[in-house]
């Protein structure tokens, strides 16, 4: 009798060079934490912490045949460390699981002598927690990139709708959106775009990118 099985294999795009970084498992499980560390850099390098709000997915955010956070390994391909994690049971049970994820990633970054400046990449609703994260780690974060962030809190959510006053003024901010974002409600990026003009931040919309800012 023959047993036929299917195996999903990730084929990296051309802009990712696997020979230029190592993928290190910092924590094996609950949560699983992976550090993609550049190998072509002499000395220290900046490190990005990718924080999201999608529970129930693995450390690579696998969805069907897509691996969004493996695609983000273009960062270590270009000399920038990338730390990512899934949600542990303890994180989900806390009041602020997104802050808990950021804390776990920050812990891993601080344990590395190779990390210099630390940056946040906050995806979607994780951007609503930017002040909470910055207050927990004062003067430790050099800047933040918000990817397809939401401005308005969804009905019945514990989140609060963002205001200009809630946007931090003491670190560089960049808001990036995708024209093919089919998840967030229409108009969310425009709120942030307007806010960035008022606080001196930057914003840019990539018409051919999706919810994760990947080409589609």
Short mmCIF file of C-alpha atoms in Angstrom, two decimals:
data_model
loop_
_atom_site.label_atom_id
_atom_site.label_comp_id
_atom_site.label_asym_id
_atom_site.label_seq_id
_atom_site.Cartn_x
_atom_site.Cartn_y
_atom_site.Cartn_z
CA UNK A 1 0.00 0.00 0.00
CA UNK A 2 1.29 3.46 -0.90
CA UNK A 3 0.67 6.49 1.28
CA UNK A 4 0.70 9.81 -0.51
CA UNK A 5 1.35 12.90 1.57
CA UNK A 6 1.65 16.59 0.77
CA UNK A 7 4.44 18.80 2.05
CA UNK A 8 4.39 22.59 2.01
CA UNK A 9 7.84 24.00 1.17
CA UNK A 10 8.67 27.69 1.42
CA UNK A 11 10.54 29.08 -1.57
CA UNK A 12 12.10 32.44 -0.62
CA UNK A 13 11.73 35.32 -3.09
CA UNK A 14 14.77 36.63 -4.91
CA UNK A 15 15.21 39.57 -2.55
CA UNK A 16 15.95 37.22 0.37
CA UNK A 17 19.48 35.84 0.56
CA UNK A 18 19.57 32.95 3.06
CA UNK A 19 23.36 32.89 3.01
CA UNK A 20 23.48 36.30 4.72
CA UNK A 21 21.72 35.38 7.98
CA UNK A 22 21.18 32.62 10.52
CA UNK A 23 17.79 31.65 11.89
CA UNK A 24 18.18 31.02 15.62
CA UNK A 25 15.44 29.57 17.85
CA UNK A 26 15.70 31.61 21.06
CA UNK A 27 12.80 29.88 22.79
CA UNK A 28 11.48 26.54 21.60
CA UNK A 29 7.85 26.66 22.66
CA UNK A 30 5.10 28.61 24.41
CA UNK A 31 6.06 31.06 23.03
CA UNK A 32 8.34 30.09 20.17
CA UNK A 33 10.80 32.94 19.56
CA UNK A 34 12.97 33.11 16.45
CA UNK A 35 15.84 35.52 15.86
CA UNK A 36 17.01 35.96 12.25
CA UNK A 37 20.54 37.32 12.74
CA UNK A 38 22.66 38.89 9.98
CA UNK A 39 25.98 37.15 9.37
CA UNK A 40 27.41 39.67 6.91
CA UNK A 41 27.70 42.50 9.45
CA UNK A 42 30.83 43.30 11.43
CA UNK A 43 29.96 44.27 14.99
CA UNK A 44 26.50 45.30 16.09
CA UNK A 45 23.40 45.79 13.95
CA UNK A 46 19.91 47.28 14.46
CA UNK A 47 17.17 44.84 15.41
CA UNK A 48 13.44 44.99 14.62
CA UNK A 49 10.78 43.46 16.87
CA UNK A 50 7.75 42.38 14.84
CA UNK A 51 4.62 42.67 16.99
CA UNK A 52 1.19 41.68 15.67
CA UNK A 53 -2.29 40.85 16.95
CA UNK A 54 -3.07 37.60 15.12
CA UNK A 55 -3.43 34.80 17.68
CA UNK A 56 -3.54 31.13 16.79
CA UNK A 57 -0.83 31.28 14.11
CA UNK A 58 2.72 29.95 14.21
CA UNK A 59 5.87 32.03 14.55
CA UNK A 60 5.93 32.65 10.78
CA UNK A 61 2.24 33.65 10.66
CA UNK A 62 1.58 30.83 8.24
CA UNK A 63 -1.77 31.14 6.49
CA UNK A 64 -2.37 28.41 3.93
CA UNK A 65 0.56 28.58 1.54
CA UNK A 66 1.70 32.02 2.75
CA UNK A 67 4.44 32.68 5.32
CA UNK A 68 4.38 36.48 5.83
CA UNK A 69 7.08 36.63 8.50
CA UNK A 70 9.47 34.47 6.48
CA UNK A 71 9.09 37.06 3.74
CA UNK A 72 10.22 39.69 6.26
CA UNK A 73 13.60 38.02 6.35
CA UNK A 74 14.60 40.52 3.69
CA UNK A 75 15.61 42.53 6.80
CA UNK A 76 18.40 40.21 8.00
CA UNK A 77 19.35 39.77 4.35
CA UNK A 78 20.21 43.48 4.51
CA UNK A 79 21.95 43.64 7.87
CA UNK A 80 18.97 44.17 10.22
CA UNK A 81 18.07 41.62 12.89
CA UNK A 82 14.46 40.35 13.01
CA UNK A 83 12.80 38.96 16.14
CA UNK A 84 9.38 37.34 15.99
CA UNK A 85 7.17 35.21 18.22
CA UNK A 86 3.86 33.42 18.37
CA UNK A 87 1.36 33.94 21.20
CA UNK A 88 1.82 31.76 24.27
CA UNK A 89 -1.04 30.71 26.51
CA UNK A 90 0.23 33.05 29.22
CA UNK A 91 0.24 35.99 26.80
CA UNK A 92 -3.37 35.35 25.80
CA UNK A 93 -4.42 35.23 29.45
CA UNK A 94 -2.87 38.59 30.30
CA UNK A 95 -4.72 41.89 30.08
CA UNK A 96 -2.54 43.08 27.17
CA UNK A 97 -1.23 40.11 25.11
CA UNK A 98 0.32 42.43 22.51
CA UNK A 99 2.41 44.18 25.18
CA UNK A 100 3.35 40.74 26.50
CA UNK A 101 4.62 39.73 23.05
CA UNK A 102 6.62 42.95 22.74
CA UNK A 103 8.12 42.31 26.19
CA UNK A 104 9.22 38.79 25.27
CA UNK A 105 10.85 40.04 22.07
CA UNK A 106 12.54 42.92 23.91
CA UNK A 107 13.92 40.43 26.43
CA UNK A 108 15.46 38.41 23.58
CA UNK A 109 16.90 41.55 21.96
CA UNK A 110 18.51 42.72 25.21
CA UNK A 111 20.10 39.31 25.73
CA UNK A 112 21.98 39.69 22.45
CA UNK A 113 25.25 41.59 22.56
CA UNK A 114 25.00 42.01 18.80
CA UNK A 115 21.88 44.19 18.84
CA UNK A 116 22.47 47.95 18.81
CA UNK A 117 19.40 50.09 18.25
CA UNK A 118 16.00 48.47 18.70
CA UNK A 119 13.01 49.29 16.51
CA UNK A 120 9.35 48.27 16.61
CA UNK A 121 7.35 46.97 13.67
CA UNK A 122 3.71 47.13 14.76
CA UNK A 123 1.16 45.49 12.49
CA UNK A 124 -2.53 46.45 12.37
CA UNK A 125 -4.12 46.67 15.86
CA UNK A 126 -0.73 46.26 17.55
CA UNK A 127 -0.18 49.94 16.70
CA UNK A 128 -2.88 50.87 19.24
CA UNK A 129 -0.51 49.67 21.97
CA UNK A 130 2.47 51.79 20.96
CA UNK A 131 2.24 54.05 24.02
CA UNK A 132 1.93 51.11 26.41
CA UNK A 133 5.03 49.51 24.91
CA UNK A 134 7.05 52.73 24.99
CA UNK A 135 6.08 53.39 28.62
CA UNK A 136 7.26 49.91 29.60
CA UNK A 137 10.59 50.40 27.84
CA UNK A 138 11.41 54.12 28.14
CA UNK A 139 14.38 55.37 26.10
CA UNK A 140 15.03 51.86 24.74
CA UNK A 141 13.26 52.06 21.38
CA UNK A 142 14.83 54.10 18.58
CA UNK A 143 11.82 54.25 16.27
CA UNK A 144 8.65 52.53 15.12
CA UNK A 145 7.19 51.44 11.80
CA UNK A 146 3.42 50.94 11.75
CA UNK A 147 2.17 48.63 9.01
CA UNK A 148 -1.47 49.01 7.94
CA UNK A 149 -2.37 50.31 11.42
CA UNK A 150 -5.96 50.77 12.54
CA UNK A 151 -7.18 54.09 13.90
CA UNK A 152 -10.74 53.29 14.97
CA UNK A 153 -11.35 50.64 17.59
CA UNK A 154 -13.70 47.88 16.39
CA UNK A 155 -17.14 47.76 18.08
CA UNK A 156 -17.07 45.90 21.40
CA UNK A 157 -13.27 45.87 21.48
CA UNK A 158 -11.25 46.79 24.61
CA UNK A 159 -9.10 48.98 22.33
CA UNK A 160 -9.53 52.74 22.24
CA UNK A 161 -9.79 54.77 19.07
CA UNK A 162 -6.50 56.60 18.48
CA UNK A 163 -6.16 60.37 18.89
CA UNK A 164 -3.40 62.81 17.97
CA UNK A 165 -2.58 63.14 21.67
CA UNK A 166 -1.91 59.39 21.93
CA UNK A 167 0.75 59.41 19.22
CA UNK A 168 4.27 59.54 20.69
CA UNK A 169 6.28 62.62 19.76
CA UNK A 170 9.70 61.57 21.09
CA UNK A 171 10.66 58.85 18.57
CA UNK A 172 10.73 58.69 14.76
CA UNK A 173 7.52 57.21 13.32
CA UNK A 174 6.75 55.86 9.87
CA UNK A 175 3.32 54.61 8.79
CA UNK A 176 3.17 52.28 5.79
CA UNK A 177 0.01 51.06 4.07
CA UNK A 178 -0.90 48.70 1.27
CA UNK A 179 -3.35 49.51 -1.50
CA UNK A 180 -4.49 45.86 -1.51
CA UNK A 181 -5.25 45.76 2.23
CA UNK A 182 -8.51 43.77 2.22
CA UNK A 183 -8.68 43.33 6.02
CA UNK A 184 -8.81 46.77 7.65
CA UNK A 185 -11.92 48.93 7.19
CA UNK A 186 -11.63 51.57 4.45
CA UNK A 187 -10.14 54.89 5.53
CA UNK A 188 -7.94 53.66 8.38
CA UNK A 189 -4.67 54.54 6.64
CA UNK A 190 -5.92 58.02 5.78
CA UNK A 191 -6.45 58.79 9.49
CA UNK A 192 -2.84 57.89 10.20
CA UNK A 193 -1.61 59.73 7.11
CA UNK A 194 -3.26 62.92 8.37
CA UNK A 195 -1.90 62.39 11.88
CA UNK A 196 1.67 61.95 10.65
CA UNK A 197 1.53 65.34 8.93
CA UNK A 198 0.54 66.94 12.25
CA UNK A 199 3.18 65.25 14.43
CA UNK A 200 6.09 65.30 11.98
CA UNK A 201 6.06 61.59 11.18
CA UNK A 202 6.23 59.96 7.75
CA UNK A 203 3.68 57.95 5.79
CA UNK A 204 3.66 56.14 2.49
CA UNK A 205 1.17 53.92 0.70
CA UNK A 206 2.32 51.13 -1.60
CA UNK A 207 -0.54 50.61 -4.04
CA UNK A 208 0.48 47.06 -5.02
CA UNK A 209 1.07 45.72 -1.48
CA UNK A 210 -1.32 43.84 0.78
CA UNK A 211 -2.26 43.67 4.48
CA UNK A 212 1.27 42.54 5.43
CA UNK A 213 2.88 45.03 3.05
CA UNK A 214 3.91 42.24 0.70
CA UNK A 215 3.69 42.57 -3.08
CA UNK A 216 0.53 41.03 -4.51
#
